[in-house]
Amino acid sequence: GVPGAYSEDAALKAYPNCETVPCDDYEAAFKAVELWLVDKAVLPIENSADGSIHRNYDLLLQHKLNIVGEVQLRANHCLLGLPGVTMEELVSVVSHPQALAQCRTVLNDLGVDKVRDQDTAVAA
């Protein structure tokens, strides 16, 4: 993920002195490790609010990489809006699909459209 994304937070928690290298998607992260462009990739595979990240389990089967560690990261989602916009004026919320899924109940209660983006930080 881009700087400020949960994936960067997880990488820095797992490897505090690492230099993070953003990838556009999970597949790119797997390829970066296989091509020795990076030493490791930190990717989500489980999510307490929405279950398994099936895409990454599939990628583990397709690539010859191994899980070598685990890091737990608590996501603390915040709803950002433009100055002066009230909750009643909200029409849509843009975020990563996992974040949208984790916030499903609140977003449904607000009655907003959920718009997928590549990353929580990019959406912000």
PDB file of C-alpha atoms in Angstrom:
ATOM      1  CA  GLY A   1       0.000   0.000   0.000  1.00  0.00           C
ATOM      2  CA  VAL A   2       0.897   3.627  -0.318  1.00  0.00           C
ATOM      3  CA  PRO A   3       2.393   5.600   2.587  1.00  0.00           C
ATOM      4  CA  GLY A   4      -0.204   5.931   5.320  1.00  0.00           C
ATOM      5  CA  ALA A   5      -2.064   2.736   4.392  1.00  0.00           C
ATOM      6  CA  TYR A   6      -2.762  -0.023   6.897  1.00  0.00           C
ATOM      7  CA  SER A   7      -0.422  -2.295   4.940  1.00  0.00           C
ATOM      8  CA  GLU A   8       2.443   0.126   5.529  1.00  0.00           C
ATOM      9  CA  ASP A   9       1.559   0.237   9.240  1.00  0.00           C
ATOM     10  CA  ALA A  10       1.641  -3.571   9.351  1.00  0.00           C
ATOM     11  CA  ALA A  11       5.005  -3.728   7.554  1.00  0.00           C
ATOM     12  CA  LEU A  12       6.529  -1.200   9.954  1.00  0.00           C
ATOM     13  CA  LYS A  13       5.110  -3.063  12.946  1.00  0.00           C
ATOM     14  CA  ALA A  14       6.584  -6.353  11.697  1.00  0.00           C
ATOM     15  CA  TYR A  15       9.899  -4.830  10.590  1.00  0.00           C
ATOM     16  CA  PRO A  16      10.370  -1.461  12.364  1.00  0.00           C
ATOM     17  CA  ASN A  17      13.487  -0.396  10.456  1.00  0.00           C
ATOM     18  CA  CYS A  18      12.385  -1.506   7.010  1.00  0.00           C
ATOM     19  CA  GLU A  19      12.048   0.614   3.923  1.00  0.00           C
ATOM     20  CA  THR A  20       8.546   0.047   2.563  1.00  0.00           C
ATOM     21  CA  VAL A  21       7.941  -0.374  -1.154  1.00  0.00           C
ATOM     22  CA  PRO A  22       4.338   0.290  -2.226  1.00  0.00           C
ATOM     23  CA  CYS A  23       2.772  -2.174  -4.684  1.00  0.00           C
ATOM     24  CA  ASP A  24      -0.347  -1.561  -6.743  1.00  0.00           C
ATOM     25  CA  ASP A  25      -1.995  -4.827  -5.707  1.00  0.00           C
ATOM     26  CA  TYR A  26      -1.392  -8.127  -3.920  1.00  0.00           C
ATOM     27  CA  GLU A  27      -0.180  -9.864  -7.088  1.00  0.00           C
ATOM     28  CA  ALA A  28       2.488  -7.177  -7.573  1.00  0.00           C
ATOM     29  CA  ALA A  29       3.722  -7.740  -4.020  1.00  0.00           C
ATOM     30  CA  PHE A  30       4.103 -11.484  -4.637  1.00  0.00           C
ATOM     31  CA  LYS A  31       5.960 -10.821  -7.888  1.00  0.00           C
ATOM     32  CA  ALA A  32       8.254  -8.269  -6.234  1.00  0.00           C
ATOM     33  CA  VAL A  33       9.417 -10.921  -3.759  1.00  0.00           C
ATOM     34  CA  GLU A  34       9.833 -13.593  -6.441  1.00  0.00           C
ATOM     35  CA  LEU A  35      11.909 -11.218  -8.579  1.00  0.00           C
ATOM     36  CA  TRP A  36      14.075 -10.249  -5.566  1.00  0.00           C
ATOM     37  CA  LEU A  37      12.989  -6.610  -5.874  1.00  0.00           C
ATOM     38  CA  VAL A  38      12.110  -6.750  -2.166  1.00  0.00           C
ATOM     39  CA  ASP A  39      13.067  -9.097   0.667  1.00  0.00           C
ATOM     40  CA  LYS A  40       9.579  -9.706   2.040  1.00  0.00           C
ATOM     41  CA  ALA A  41       5.950  -8.786   1.544  1.00  0.00           C
ATOM     42  CA  VAL A  42       3.491  -8.068   4.339  1.00  0.00           C
ATOM     43  CA  LEU A  43      -0.013  -8.968   3.210  1.00  0.00           C
ATOM     44  CA  PRO A  44      -3.345  -9.470   4.944  1.00  0.00           C
ATOM     45  CA  ILE A  45      -4.715 -13.002   5.058  1.00  0.00           C
ATOM     46  CA  GLU A  46      -7.254 -12.779   7.876  1.00  0.00           C
ATOM     47  CA  ASN A  47      -9.620 -10.090   8.995  1.00  0.00           C
ATOM     48  CA  SER A  48     -11.522 -10.402  12.267  1.00  0.00           C
ATOM     49  CA  ALA A  49     -14.483  -8.401  10.962  1.00  0.00           C
ATOM     50  CA  ASP A  50     -14.802  -9.885   7.473  1.00  0.00           C
ATOM     51  CA  GLY A  51     -12.953 -13.226   7.514  1.00  0.00           C
ATOM     52  CA  SER A  52     -10.283 -14.591   5.205  1.00  0.00           C
ATOM     53  CA  ILE A  53      -8.730 -12.636   2.354  1.00  0.00           C
ATOM     54  CA  HIS A  54      -9.283 -15.427  -0.164  1.00  0.00           C
ATOM     55  CA  ARG A  55      -7.319 -13.707  -2.930  1.00  0.00           C
ATOM     56  CA  ASN A  56      -4.116 -13.896  -0.897  1.00  0.00           C
ATOM     57  CA  TYR A  57      -4.652 -17.565  -0.023  1.00  0.00           C
ATOM     58  CA  ASP A  58      -5.051 -18.216  -3.759  1.00  0.00           C
ATOM     59  CA  LEU A  59      -1.857 -16.275  -4.477  1.00  0.00           C
ATOM     60  CA  LEU A  60       0.028 -18.339  -1.875  1.00  0.00           C
ATOM     61  CA  LEU A  61      -0.956 -21.458  -3.819  1.00  0.00           C
ATOM     62  CA  GLN A  62       0.107 -19.924  -7.140  1.00  0.00           C
ATOM     63  CA  HIS A  63       3.495 -18.635  -5.983  1.00  0.00           C
ATOM     64  CA  LYS A  64       6.370 -20.382  -4.269  1.00  0.00           C
ATOM     65  CA  LEU A  65       6.470 -18.156  -1.193  1.00  0.00           C
ATOM     66  CA  ASN A  66       6.114 -19.100   2.468  1.00  0.00           C
ATOM     67  CA  ILE A  67       4.569 -17.394   5.453  1.00  0.00           C
ATOM     68  CA  VAL A  68       7.420 -16.567   7.849  1.00  0.00           C
ATOM     69  CA  GLY A  69       5.664 -14.494  10.483  1.00  0.00           C
ATOM     70  CA  GLU A  70       2.517 -12.862  11.712  1.00  0.00           C
ATOM     71  CA  VAL A  71       1.602  -9.384  12.801  1.00  0.00           C
ATOM     72  CA  GLN A  72      -1.701  -8.285  14.244  1.00  0.00           C
ATOM     73  CA  LEU A  73      -2.850  -4.777  13.474  1.00  0.00           C
ATOM     74  CA  ARG A  74      -5.967  -3.117  14.794  1.00  0.00           C
ATOM     75  CA  ALA A  75      -7.710  -1.081  12.112  1.00  0.00           C
ATOM     76  CA  ASN A  76      -9.165   2.189  13.368  1.00  0.00           C
ATOM     77  CA  HIS A  77     -11.343   3.508  10.564  1.00  0.00           C
ATOM     78  CA  CYS A  78     -12.348   7.151  10.481  1.00  0.00           C
ATOM     79  CA  LEU A  79     -14.949   8.797   8.276  1.00  0.00           C
ATOM     80  CA  LEU A  80     -13.451  11.820   6.538  1.00  0.00           C
ATOM     81  CA  GLY A  81     -15.435  14.494   4.785  1.00  0.00           C
ATOM     82  CA  LEU A  82     -14.966  17.914   3.287  1.00  0.00           C
ATOM     83  CA  PRO A  83     -15.190  20.848   5.691  1.00  0.00           C
ATOM     84  CA  GLY A  84     -18.771  21.913   6.304  1.00  0.00           C
ATOM     85  CA  VAL A  85     -20.394  18.698   5.007  1.00  0.00           C
ATOM     86  CA  THR A  86     -22.890  17.249   7.461  1.00  0.00           C
ATOM     87  CA  MET A  87     -23.650  13.568   8.000  1.00  0.00           C
ATOM     88  CA  GLU A  88     -27.071  14.116   6.425  1.00  0.00           C
ATOM     89  CA  GLU A  89     -25.419  15.330   3.212  1.00  0.00           C
ATOM     90  CA  LEU A  90     -23.266  12.214   2.758  1.00  0.00           C
ATOM     91  CA  VAL A  91     -24.001  10.371  -0.477  1.00  0.00           C
ATOM     92  CA  SER A  92     -21.083   7.949  -0.827  1.00  0.00           C
ATOM     93  CA  VAL A  93     -18.015   6.663   0.987  1.00  0.00           C
ATOM     94  CA  VAL A  94     -14.833   5.722  -0.886  1.00  0.00           C
ATOM     95  CA  SER A  95     -12.394   3.195   0.580  1.00  0.00           C
ATOM     96  CA  HIS A  96     -10.631  -0.145   0.140  1.00  0.00           C
ATOM     97  CA  PRO A  97     -13.081  -3.065  -0.177  1.00  0.00           C
ATOM     98  CA  GLN A  98     -11.921  -4.596   3.121  1.00  0.00           C
ATOM     99  CA  ALA A  99     -12.444  -1.323   4.984  1.00  0.00           C
ATOM    100  CA  LEU A 100     -15.900  -0.977   3.445  1.00  0.00           C
ATOM    101  CA  ALA A 101     -16.708  -4.520   4.555  1.00  0.00           C
ATOM    102  CA  GLN A 102     -15.422  -3.859   8.072  1.00  0.00           C
ATOM    103  CA  CYS A 103     -17.643  -0.763   8.302  1.00  0.00           C
ATOM    104  CA  ARG A 104     -20.642  -2.335   6.556  1.00  0.00           C
ATOM    105  CA  THR A 105     -23.099  -1.915   9.443  1.00  0.00           C
ATOM    106  CA  VAL A 106     -22.327   1.765  10.028  1.00  0.00           C
ATOM    107  CA  LEU A 107     -22.331   2.569   6.307  1.00  0.00           C
ATOM    108  CA  ASN A 108     -25.629   0.736   5.798  1.00  0.00           C
ATOM    109  CA  ASP A 109     -27.132   2.686   8.691  1.00  0.00           C
ATOM    110  CA  LEU A 110     -25.964   5.918   7.020  1.00  0.00           C
ATOM    111  CA  GLY A 111     -27.564   4.825   3.748  1.00  0.00           C
ATOM    112  CA  VAL A 112     -24.534   5.776   1.643  1.00  0.00           C
ATOM    113  CA  ASP A 113     -23.185   4.218  -1.529  1.00  0.00           C
ATOM    114  CA  LYS A 114     -19.979   2.253  -0.986  1.00  0.00           C
ATOM    115  CA  VAL A 115     -17.342   2.991  -3.654  1.00  0.00           C
ATOM    116  CA  ARG A 116     -14.284   0.735  -3.886  1.00  0.00           C
ATOM    117  CA  ASP A 117     -10.778   2.167  -4.190  1.00  0.00           C
ATOM    118  CA  GLN A 118      -7.344   0.520  -4.236  1.00  0.00           C
ATOM    119  CA  ASP A 119      -6.308   1.688  -0.794  1.00  0.00           C
ATOM    120  CA  THR A 120      -7.631   3.428   2.301  1.00  0.00           C
ATOM    121  CA  ALA A 121      -4.871   6.035   2.146  1.00  0.00           C
ATOM    122  CA  VAL A 122      -5.492   6.723  -1.549  1.00  0.00           C
ATOM    123  CA  ALA A 123      -9.207   7.098  -0.850  1.00  0.00           C
ATOM    124  CA  ALA A 124      -8.469   9.586   1.928  1.00  0.00           C
TER     125      ALA A 124
END
